Short mmCIF file of C-alpha atoms and ligand atoms in Angstrom, two decimals:
data_model
loop_
_atom_site.label_atom_id
_atom_site.label_comp_id
_atom_site.label_asym_id
_atom_site.label_seq_id
_atom_site.Cartn_x
_atom_site.Cartn_y
_atom_site.Cartn_z
CA MET H 1 11.44 -8.61 21.47
CA ASN H 2 11.53 -11.02 18.57
CA ILE H 3 9.75 -9.77 15.48
CA LEU H 4 8.60 -11.25 12.17
CA VAL H 5 7.83 -9.28 9.01
CA LEU H 6 5.71 -11.08 6.41
CA GLY H 7 6.31 -10.33 2.74
CA SER H 8 9.12 -9.93 0.24
CA GLY H 9 8.99 -6.48 -1.33
CA GLY H 10 10.44 -3.02 -0.88
CA ARG H 11 7.79 -2.32 1.75
CA GLU H 12 8.99 -5.24 3.83
CA HIS H 13 12.63 -4.24 3.42
CA ALA H 14 11.65 -0.78 4.71
CA PHE H 15 9.91 -2.35 7.72
CA THR H 16 12.96 -4.48 8.60
CA TYR H 17 15.26 -1.49 8.07
CA MET H 18 13.26 0.61 10.56
CA ILE H 19 12.60 -2.17 13.06
CA ALA H 20 16.27 -3.14 13.13
CA GLN H 21 17.07 0.41 14.35
CA SER H 22 14.87 -0.04 17.42
CA LYS H 23 16.48 -0.81 20.75
CA ARG H 24 13.44 -2.96 21.41
CA CYS H 25 14.25 -5.41 18.63
CA GLU H 26 16.20 -8.53 19.59
CA ASN H 27 15.82 -11.08 16.80
CA LEU H 28 14.28 -10.07 13.51
CA PHE H 29 12.86 -12.47 10.89
CA ALA H 30 11.41 -11.96 7.43
CA ALA H 31 9.24 -14.48 5.58
CA PRO H 32 10.08 -15.03 2.83
CA GLY H 33 12.01 -11.73 2.58
CA ASN H 34 14.51 -10.75 -0.10
CA ALA H 35 18.22 -9.92 -0.40
CA GLY H 36 17.53 -6.58 1.32
CA THR H 37 15.68 -7.92 4.37
CA ALA H 38 18.55 -10.41 4.74
CA GLN H 39 20.79 -7.48 5.76
CA PHE H 40 18.76 -6.97 8.93
CA ALA H 41 16.74 -10.13 9.44
CA THR H 42 16.91 -13.88 9.17
CA ASN H 43 14.96 -14.82 6.06
CA VAL H 44 12.78 -17.87 6.55
CA PRO H 45 11.45 -19.63 3.44
CA ILE H 46 7.76 -19.45 4.33
CA LEU H 47 5.05 -18.12 2.04
CA VAL H 48 2.75 -15.42 3.41
CA ASN H 49 -0.41 -17.53 3.09
CA ASP H 50 1.01 -20.63 4.82
CA PHE H 51 -0.54 -19.82 8.21
CA GLN H 52 0.45 -23.12 9.85
CA ALA H 53 4.12 -22.67 8.89
CA ILE H 54 3.97 -19.06 10.13
CA LYS H 55 2.54 -20.26 13.43
CA ASP H 56 5.30 -22.86 13.80
CA CYS H 57 7.93 -20.19 13.06
CA VAL H 58 6.39 -17.81 15.63
CA LEU H 59 6.36 -20.46 18.35
CA GLU H 60 9.79 -21.84 17.58
CA ASN H 61 11.42 -18.39 17.61
CA LYS H 62 9.35 -16.90 20.46
CA ILE H 63 8.12 -14.11 18.19
CA GLU H 64 6.01 -11.52 20.00
CA LEU H 65 5.18 -9.18 17.13
CA VAL H 66 4.19 -10.01 13.54
CA VAL H 67 3.90 -7.28 10.90
CA VAL H 68 1.88 -8.32 7.86
CA GLY H 69 3.08 -6.51 4.72
CA PRO H 70 0.76 -7.54 1.86
CA GLU H 71 -3.05 -7.70 1.72
CA ASP H 72 -3.40 -11.34 0.69
CA PRO H 73 -2.89 -13.02 4.07
CA LEU H 74 -5.07 -10.33 5.71
CA VAL H 75 -7.94 -10.90 3.31
CA ASN H 76 -7.43 -14.64 3.87
CA GLY H 77 -7.88 -14.20 7.62
CA ILE H 78 -4.44 -14.39 9.21
CA TYR H 79 -5.56 -12.11 12.06
CA ASN H 80 -8.46 -14.43 12.96
CA PHE H 81 -6.16 -17.46 12.65
CA PHE H 82 -3.85 -15.91 15.25
CA ARG H 83 -6.64 -14.84 17.60
CA GLU H 84 -8.30 -18.26 17.45
CA SER H 85 -5.10 -20.12 18.29
CA ASN H 86 -4.50 -20.49 22.01
CA SER H 87 -0.72 -20.68 21.69
CA LEU H 88 -0.65 -17.38 19.72
CA LYS H 89 -2.99 -15.39 21.92
CA ASP H 90 -0.24 -13.13 23.29
CA THR H 91 1.40 -12.53 19.91
CA ILE H 92 0.68 -9.09 18.48
CA LEU H 93 -0.28 -9.20 14.82
CA ILE H 94 -0.40 -5.89 12.96
CA GLY H 95 -3.29 -6.05 10.52
CA PRO H 96 -7.09 -6.09 10.62
CA SER H 97 -9.45 -8.96 11.25
CA LEU H 98 -11.11 -10.74 8.33
CA GLU H 99 -14.05 -8.35 8.52
CA GLY H 100 -11.75 -5.30 8.56
CA ALA H 101 -9.76 -6.63 5.61
CA ARG H 102 -12.94 -6.68 3.52
CA LEU H 103 -12.52 -2.91 3.15
CA GLU H 104 -9.81 -3.82 0.65
CA GLY H 105 -11.04 -7.30 -0.31
CA SER H 106 -14.41 -6.04 -1.57
CA LYS H 107 -14.90 -2.70 -3.30
CA GLU H 108 -18.67 -3.06 -2.81
CA ARG H 109 -18.19 -3.54 0.92
CA ALA H 110 -15.91 -0.49 1.05
CA LYS H 111 -18.52 1.63 -0.74
CA GLU H 112 -21.29 0.43 1.61
CA PHE H 113 -19.09 1.27 4.59
CA MET H 114 -18.47 4.79 3.28
CA LEU H 115 -22.15 5.34 2.55
CA GLU H 116 -23.12 4.09 6.02
CA HIS H 117 -20.66 6.41 7.76
CA ASP H 118 -21.08 9.48 5.54
CA ILE H 119 -17.56 9.33 4.18
CA PRO H 120 -17.23 11.30 0.92
CA THR H 121 -16.68 9.08 -2.13
CA ALA H 122 -17.84 8.83 -5.75
CA ALA H 123 -21.52 7.91 -6.30
CA TYR H 124 -21.88 4.27 -7.37
CA GLN H 125 -24.03 1.24 -8.00
CA SER H 126 -22.96 -2.40 -8.05
CA PHE H 127 -24.04 -5.17 -10.38
CA THR H 128 -23.77 -8.94 -10.86
CA ALA H 129 -24.38 -11.14 -13.92
CA VAL H 130 -28.13 -11.35 -13.21
CA ASN H 131 -28.54 -7.59 -13.57
CA LEU H 132 -26.07 -7.02 -16.39
CA ASP H 133 -28.73 -5.18 -18.40
CA ALA H 134 -29.45 -2.85 -15.52
CA GLY H 135 -25.70 -2.21 -15.34
CA LYS H 136 -25.63 -1.23 -19.01
CA GLN H 137 -28.61 1.08 -18.46
CA PHE H 138 -26.85 2.66 -15.50
CA LEU H 139 -23.81 3.35 -17.70
CA GLU H 140 -26.11 5.22 -20.11
CA THR H 141 -27.09 7.62 -17.32
CA LEU H 142 -23.46 8.55 -16.60
CA SER H 143 -21.15 10.81 -18.52
CA PRO H 144 -17.76 9.55 -19.64
CA PRO H 145 -15.23 8.41 -18.66
CA TYR H 146 -16.79 5.31 -17.11
CA VAL H 147 -15.20 3.70 -14.05
CA LEU H 148 -15.67 -0.07 -13.70
CA LYS H 149 -14.22 -1.85 -10.68
CA ALA H 150 -14.00 -5.58 -10.09
CA ASP H 151 -15.27 -6.10 -6.55
CA GLY H 152 -12.54 -8.49 -5.41
CA LEU H 153 -8.74 -8.49 -5.36
CA ALA H 154 -7.36 -8.44 -8.90
CA ALA H 155 -3.67 -7.73 -8.31
CA GLY H 156 -4.20 -4.00 -8.91
CA LYS H 157 -5.62 -4.59 -12.40
CA GLY H 158 -9.34 -4.67 -11.61
CA VAL H 159 -10.17 -1.01 -12.32
CA LEU H 160 -11.03 0.06 -15.87
CA ILE H 161 -11.51 3.67 -16.91
CA ILE H 162 -13.10 3.85 -20.33
CA ASP H 163 -14.07 6.82 -22.52
CA ASP H 164 -16.43 5.07 -24.93
CA LEU H 165 -19.93 4.00 -23.79
CA GLU H 166 -20.15 0.92 -26.05
CA GLU H 167 -16.70 -0.26 -24.95
CA ALA H 168 -17.70 0.25 -21.31
CA LYS H 169 -20.79 -1.93 -21.86
CA THR H 170 -18.68 -4.64 -23.52
CA GLU H 171 -16.15 -4.60 -20.68
CA LEU H 172 -18.94 -4.75 -18.10
CA GLU H 173 -20.20 -7.87 -19.87
CA ASN H 174 -16.67 -9.32 -20.02
CA MET H 175 -16.29 -8.80 -16.29
CA LEU H 176 -19.71 -10.05 -15.19
CA ALA H 177 -20.58 -12.72 -17.74
CA HIS H 178 -17.13 -13.89 -18.87
CA ALA H 179 -15.15 -13.60 -15.63
CA LYS H 180 -12.55 -11.21 -17.07
CA PHE H 181 -10.95 -10.99 -13.61
CA GLY H 182 -12.08 -14.42 -12.46
CA ALA H 183 -14.24 -14.52 -9.33
CA ALA H 184 -13.06 -10.98 -8.49
CA SER H 185 -15.36 -9.55 -11.17
CA ALA H 186 -18.49 -11.55 -10.29
CA THR H 187 -19.62 -8.23 -8.82
CA VAL H 188 -18.70 -4.93 -10.48
CA VAL H 189 -18.91 -1.47 -8.94
CA ILE H 190 -19.66 1.26 -11.46
CA GLU H 191 -18.89 4.69 -10.16
CA GLU H 192 -18.87 8.33 -11.03
CA PHE H 193 -15.54 9.54 -12.42
CA LEU H 194 -13.84 12.05 -10.16
CA ASP H 195 -11.51 14.52 -11.84
CA GLY H 196 -8.77 15.71 -9.52
CA ILE H 197 -5.34 15.03 -8.09
CA GLU H 198 -4.62 11.88 -6.08
CA LEU H 199 -2.82 11.50 -2.78
CA SER H 200 -2.65 8.90 -0.04
CA VAL H 201 -3.04 9.18 3.69
CA PHE H 202 -1.80 6.46 6.03
CA VAL H 203 -3.38 5.84 9.39
CA LEU H 204 -2.27 3.52 12.15
CA THR H 205 -5.16 2.53 14.39
CA ASP H 206 -5.53 0.31 17.42
CA GLY H 207 -9.29 0.17 16.85
CA VAL H 208 -10.03 3.10 19.16
CA ASN H 209 -7.20 5.61 18.81
CA TYR H 210 -5.34 6.54 15.67
CA LYS H 211 -2.21 8.28 14.43
CA ILE H 212 -2.03 9.92 11.04
CA LEU H 213 1.27 9.04 9.40
CA PRO H 214 2.93 11.16 6.69
CA THR H 215 1.04 11.63 3.41
CA ALA H 216 2.46 10.29 0.15
CA LYS H 217 1.83 10.36 -3.55
CA ASP H 218 2.76 7.51 -5.84
CA TYR H 219 3.23 7.27 -9.59
CA LYS H 220 1.46 4.19 -10.90
CA ARG H 221 1.92 4.27 -14.67
CA ILE H 222 4.95 2.75 -16.38
CA GLY H 223 5.56 5.69 -18.72
CA GLU H 224 6.79 9.23 -18.19
CA GLY H 225 4.02 11.78 -17.84
CA ASP H 226 1.81 9.07 -16.29
CA VAL H 227 1.02 7.16 -19.46
CA GLY H 228 0.92 3.46 -20.30
CA LEU H 229 0.12 0.42 -18.20
CA ASN H 230 -0.51 0.48 -14.48
CA THR H 231 2.25 -0.87 -12.26
CA GLY H 232 2.53 -1.48 -8.54
CA GLY H 233 4.12 1.97 -8.34
CA MET H 234 7.16 3.56 -10.02
CA GLY H 235 8.06 6.07 -7.35
CA ALA H 236 6.66 8.12 -4.50
CA ILE H 237 7.20 11.27 -2.51
CA SER H 238 6.27 12.31 1.02
CA PRO H 239 4.86 14.63 2.21
CA VAL H 240 2.46 15.66 -0.55
CA PRO H 241 3.26 19.36 -1.05
CA PHE H 242 -0.31 20.47 -1.88
CA VAL H 243 -1.75 19.15 1.39
CA ASP H 244 -2.10 22.24 3.56
CA ASP H 245 -3.60 22.43 7.05
CA THR H 246 -7.09 23.13 5.69
CA LEU H 247 -7.11 20.04 3.46
CA MET H 248 -5.58 17.91 6.20
CA ARG H 249 -8.27 19.04 8.64
CA LYS H 250 -10.98 18.09 6.14
CA ILE H 251 -9.34 14.69 5.60
CA GLU H 252 -9.13 14.04 9.32
CA GLU H 253 -12.66 15.25 10.21
CA ARG H 254 -14.56 13.87 7.21
CA ILE H 255 -12.59 10.72 6.46
CA VAL H 256 -10.13 9.49 9.11
CA LYS H 257 -12.34 10.01 12.17
CA PRO H 258 -15.52 8.52 10.66
CA THR H 259 -13.51 5.58 9.31
CA VAL H 260 -12.05 4.66 12.70
CA GLU H 261 -15.38 5.44 14.39
CA GLY H 262 -17.22 3.32 11.80
CA LEU H 263 -14.96 0.33 12.48
CA LYS H 264 -15.61 0.74 16.18
CA LEU H 265 -19.39 1.13 15.73
CA GLU H 266 -19.51 -2.01 13.61
CA GLY H 267 -17.49 -3.94 16.18
CA ILE H 268 -14.65 -4.62 13.73
CA ASP H 269 -11.36 -5.60 15.33
CA TYR H 270 -8.73 -3.51 13.54
CA LYS H 271 -5.20 -3.07 14.80
CA GLY H 272 -3.13 -2.03 11.86
CA PHE H 273 -2.57 0.32 8.96
CA ILE H 274 -5.30 1.94 6.87
CA PHE H 275 -4.06 3.25 3.55
CA ILE H 276 -6.65 5.71 2.26
CA GLY H 277 -6.42 6.51 -1.44
CA LEU H 278 -7.87 10.00 -1.93
CA ILE H 279 -8.62 12.37 -4.73
CA LYS H 280 -8.86 16.12 -4.25
CA VAL H 281 -11.63 17.65 -6.36
CA HIS H 282 -12.07 21.45 -6.15
CA GLY H 283 -10.34 21.44 -2.78
CA GLU H 284 -12.50 18.66 -1.30
CA PRO H 285 -11.18 15.18 -0.46
CA TYR H 286 -12.98 12.00 -1.64
CA VAL H 287 -12.03 8.40 -0.93
CA ILE H 288 -11.08 6.36 -4.00
CA GLU H 289 -10.21 3.20 -2.08
CA TYR H 290 -9.16 1.69 1.20
CA ASN H 291 -6.22 -0.63 1.53
CA VAL H 292 -5.70 -2.46 4.79
CA ARG H 293 -1.90 -2.36 4.73
CA MET H 294 0.85 0.05 3.86
CA GLY H 295 1.53 0.89 0.22
CA ASP H 296 4.53 -0.09 -1.83
CA PRO H 297 6.49 2.10 -2.71
CA GLU H 298 4.77 4.56 -0.32
CA THR H 299 6.22 2.74 2.70
CA GLU H 300 9.70 3.47 1.38
CA VAL H 301 9.04 7.21 1.82
CA VAL H 302 6.68 7.18 4.82
CA LEU H 303 8.59 4.96 7.28
CA PRO H 304 11.99 6.69 6.93
CA ARG H 305 10.27 9.92 8.09
CA ILE H 306 8.93 8.39 11.30
CA LYS H 307 11.24 9.28 14.18
CA THR H 308 9.23 7.58 16.91
CA ASP H 309 10.54 4.09 17.64
CA LEU H 310 8.58 1.89 15.23
CA VAL H 311 8.48 -1.08 17.61
CA ASP H 312 7.00 1.13 20.36
CA LEU H 313 4.42 2.35 17.88
CA LEU H 314 3.49 -1.14 16.70
CA GLU H 315 3.37 -2.58 20.20
CA ALA H 316 1.09 0.26 21.33
CA THR H 317 -1.16 -0.55 18.35
CA GLY H 318 -1.41 -4.19 19.39
CA LYS H 319 -2.08 -3.27 23.02
CA GLN H 320 -4.60 -0.51 22.19
CA ARG H 321 -2.42 2.16 23.75
CA LEU H 322 -1.75 4.40 20.78
CA ASP H 323 -3.05 7.38 22.76
CA LYS H 324 0.01 7.04 24.99
CA ILE H 325 2.46 7.51 22.11
CA ASP H 326 3.79 10.75 20.66
CA LEU H 327 4.31 10.46 16.95
CA GLU H 328 7.38 12.36 15.82
CA ILE H 329 7.87 13.01 12.11
CA ASP H 330 11.06 14.07 10.34
CA PRO H 331 10.22 17.42 8.70
CA ARG H 332 12.43 16.58 5.71
CA ALA H 333 10.87 15.29 2.51
CA ALA H 334 11.46 11.79 1.16
CA ALA H 335 11.39 10.58 -2.41
CA THR H 336 11.85 7.14 -3.88
CA VAL H 337 12.42 5.99 -7.45
CA MET H 338 11.73 2.40 -8.49
CA LEU H 339 14.13 0.55 -10.74
CA VAL H 340 12.27 -2.13 -12.66
CA SER H 341 13.06 -4.99 -15.03
CA GLY H 342 12.76 -4.10 -18.74
CA GLY H 343 9.36 -5.29 -19.98
CA TYR H 344 7.56 -4.87 -16.64
CA PRO H 345 4.57 -4.76 -16.01
CA GLU H 346 4.35 -7.27 -18.85
CA ALA H 347 6.78 -10.16 -19.36
CA TYR H 348 10.36 -9.65 -18.10
CA ASN H 349 13.41 -11.75 -17.24
CA LYS H 350 14.76 -12.49 -13.78
CA GLY H 351 18.20 -13.48 -12.54
CA LYS H 352 20.15 -10.43 -13.76
CA GLU H 353 23.13 -9.47 -11.63
CA ILE H 354 22.74 -6.12 -9.85
CA THR H 355 25.86 -4.03 -9.31
CA GLY H 356 26.72 -0.79 -7.54
CA ILE H 357 24.56 -1.00 -4.42
CA GLU H 358 27.59 -0.86 -2.12
CA ARG H 359 28.66 2.43 -3.72
CA ILE H 360 25.51 4.30 -2.58
CA GLY H 361 26.09 6.49 0.47
CA ASP H 362 23.46 9.18 0.82
CA SER H 363 20.38 7.28 -0.38
CA ILE H 364 18.77 4.14 1.02
CA VAL H 365 18.50 1.31 -1.48
CA PHE H 366 15.45 -0.76 -0.59
CA HIS H 367 15.29 -4.13 -2.28
CA ALA H 368 11.99 -5.18 -3.83
CA GLY H 369 12.39 -8.09 -6.27
CA THR H 370 15.90 -9.28 -5.43
CA ILE H 371 17.53 -12.53 -4.37
CA GLN H 372 20.97 -13.35 -3.00
CA GLN H 373 22.65 -16.14 -4.97
CA GLU H 374 26.27 -17.29 -4.60
CA GLY H 375 27.33 -13.98 -3.10
CA LYS H 376 25.63 -11.95 -5.82
CA VAL H 377 22.41 -9.94 -5.69
CA ARG H 378 20.18 -10.75 -8.65
CA THR H 379 16.84 -9.47 -9.94
CA ASN H 380 13.90 -11.63 -8.91
CA GLY H 381 10.83 -9.58 -9.88
CA GLY H 382 9.42 -6.72 -11.93
CA ARG H 383 10.06 -4.03 -9.38
CA VAL H 384 13.67 -4.54 -8.31
CA LEU H 385 15.01 -1.66 -6.17
CA ALA H 386 13.57 1.51 -4.62
CA VAL H 387 16.13 4.28 -4.15
CA THR H 388 14.97 6.56 -1.32
CA SER H 389 16.48 9.90 -0.31
CA LEU H 390 15.68 12.50 2.31
CA ASP H 391 16.30 16.22 1.91
CA ASN H 392 14.80 19.61 2.66
CA ASP H 393 12.29 19.34 -0.17
CA PHE H 394 11.20 16.56 -2.49
CA ARG H 395 13.01 17.98 -5.50
CA LYS H 396 16.35 17.87 -3.69
CA ALA H 397 15.57 14.38 -2.42
CA LEU H 398 14.75 13.24 -5.96
CA LYS H 399 17.96 14.75 -7.27
CA LYS H 400 19.93 12.67 -4.79
CA SER H 401 18.12 9.49 -5.78
CA TYR H 402 18.63 10.14 -9.50
CA LYS H 403 22.34 10.89 -8.96
CA ASN H 404 22.80 7.64 -7.04
CA ILE H 405 20.85 5.60 -9.57
CA GLU H 406 23.67 6.31 -12.01
CA GLU H 407 25.83 4.00 -9.86
CA LEU H 408 23.37 1.12 -10.15
CA TYR H 409 23.14 -1.34 -13.00
CA PHE H 410 21.37 -4.47 -14.18
CA ASP H 411 20.59 -5.60 -17.70
CA ARG H 412 17.47 -3.81 -19.07
CA MET H 413 17.06 -1.65 -15.95
CA TYR H 414 14.29 0.93 -16.43
CA TYR H 415 12.99 3.79 -14.32
CA ARG H 416 10.90 6.92 -14.71
CA THR H 417 12.95 10.12 -14.73
CA ASP H 418 9.92 12.33 -14.00
CA ILE H 419 8.70 11.39 -10.52
CA GLY H 420 7.01 14.46 -9.01
CA PHE H 421 6.57 16.02 -12.46
CA ASP H 422 3.00 17.15 -11.74
CA LEU H 423 3.72 19.00 -8.50
P1 AMP A 501 -8.28 1.74 -7.19
O1 AMP A 501 -7.77 0.35 -7.43
O2 AMP A 501 -9.66 1.82 -6.65
O3 AMP A 501 -7.29 2.60 -6.47
O4 AMP A 501 -8.32 2.43 -8.61
C1 AMP A 501 -7.16 2.52 -9.40
C2 AMP A 501 -7.01 3.88 -9.96
O5 AMP A 501 -8.15 4.21 -10.77
C3 AMP A 501 -6.97 4.98 -8.91
O6 AMP A 501 -5.70 5.16 -8.39
C4 AMP A 501 -7.45 6.18 -9.70
O7 AMP A 501 -6.40 6.71 -10.46
C5 AMP A 501 -8.45 5.59 -10.64
N1 AMP A 501 -9.82 5.72 -10.12
C6 AMP A 501 -10.48 4.85 -9.36
N2 AMP A 501 -11.73 5.29 -9.07
C7 AMP A 501 -11.85 6.48 -9.70
C8 AMP A 501 -12.91 7.45 -9.80
N3 AMP A 501 -14.10 7.26 -9.23
N4 AMP A 501 -12.67 8.55 -10.51
C9 AMP A 501 -11.47 8.75 -11.12
N5 AMP A 501 -10.45 7.89 -11.06
C10 AMP A 501 -10.63 6.76 -10.37
N1 LIG A 502 1.38 1.69 -4.47
C1 LIG A 502 0.04 1.27 -4.39
C2 LIG A 502 -0.23 0.16 -3.48
O1 LIG A 502 0.60 -0.28 -2.70
O2 LIG A 502 -1.35 -0.34 -3.51
#
């Protein structure tokens, strides 16, 4: 079949890489894609929120399956746009409906959903500008650190964790009364701080059945030892070594099942990925957040471990037949290390020539922010390349990635040398 992947990051390169290996794939497209997706797919210059142009592309190229990479088009309702268009009614789109996407689009909605379905999460209350004072009083009842979350999408920057009570009150006021994160912080969720170790679980659901994909752990901070500014993710490993059968059973029974069941009970059309951000506290799993898509760079370690034909898996999701599919996972571990532009996540330059990719044999180089120009691959974003390796354990996989990174170069290239340091 003909397939379109929406997005332009390392996640989308990983999707095209896996889909291109399927016997089921005839013509593959990426919109807008990057220099990496161009190795497997035809890049079409369409932005992910231009639904009309996406529709035209789907019809013109007889595309039967669309995989939505990032959250933006999902939160903007691309699933409903497809389902409401007569000419697209047979096209499978992997991603939730508008209502499902609110689990990521609104932190308050996500908390209400968890409360309603008895899914373990941090205690919370939410506030708007009219009850700013009540918000400040609520902060006084908590012990530090204080967790403030902008309700809406804020490009991964909307969560503040603050040690000082007065500073927390000031930031609450900045968010609610002075639109620190624009409309996204018109509502703020204040929640109990959970002290533990984070991990992520990925679920593919067709709305009734589900498959649990490999676990992963990402490293969000720019600096070694997990210090400094938050980034989109500087590296990841899969599986997470501390997830044993007991923890996995708790995650499935207390979190995955009630989540899928809750969607069903609420009549929410959801055929896509659920990325559940978890924290383990004294052996018990709690949900930190839902995302309604795969993670980046988590995708770069999760997908390469899936041995089941990805197109079969995605088609079964669209046709609500996931129960008919056996999910086969590569027992090897995967690790990825992100190479980023110097300065990221603050200001950085683009357009730097990247060399050495063709010399890499035993790692997969996924392109994130890259562009092909006059026969050269150049940097085109903060996160530039993700170097993924598979091996018997994550330390060996990391060693391979780090060895291969020595072959790669662009001006002001930076990466963390300590991925997995805490495990
Ligand atoms: P989120 O955007 O909700 O994933 O939050 C970003 C990061 O803030 C998470 O990855 C956690 O590291 C941290 N975080 C969020 N909520 C809490 C919480 N209740 N307790 C401790 N850390 C949190
Ligand atoms: N790596 C975190 C995310 O994709 O949201």
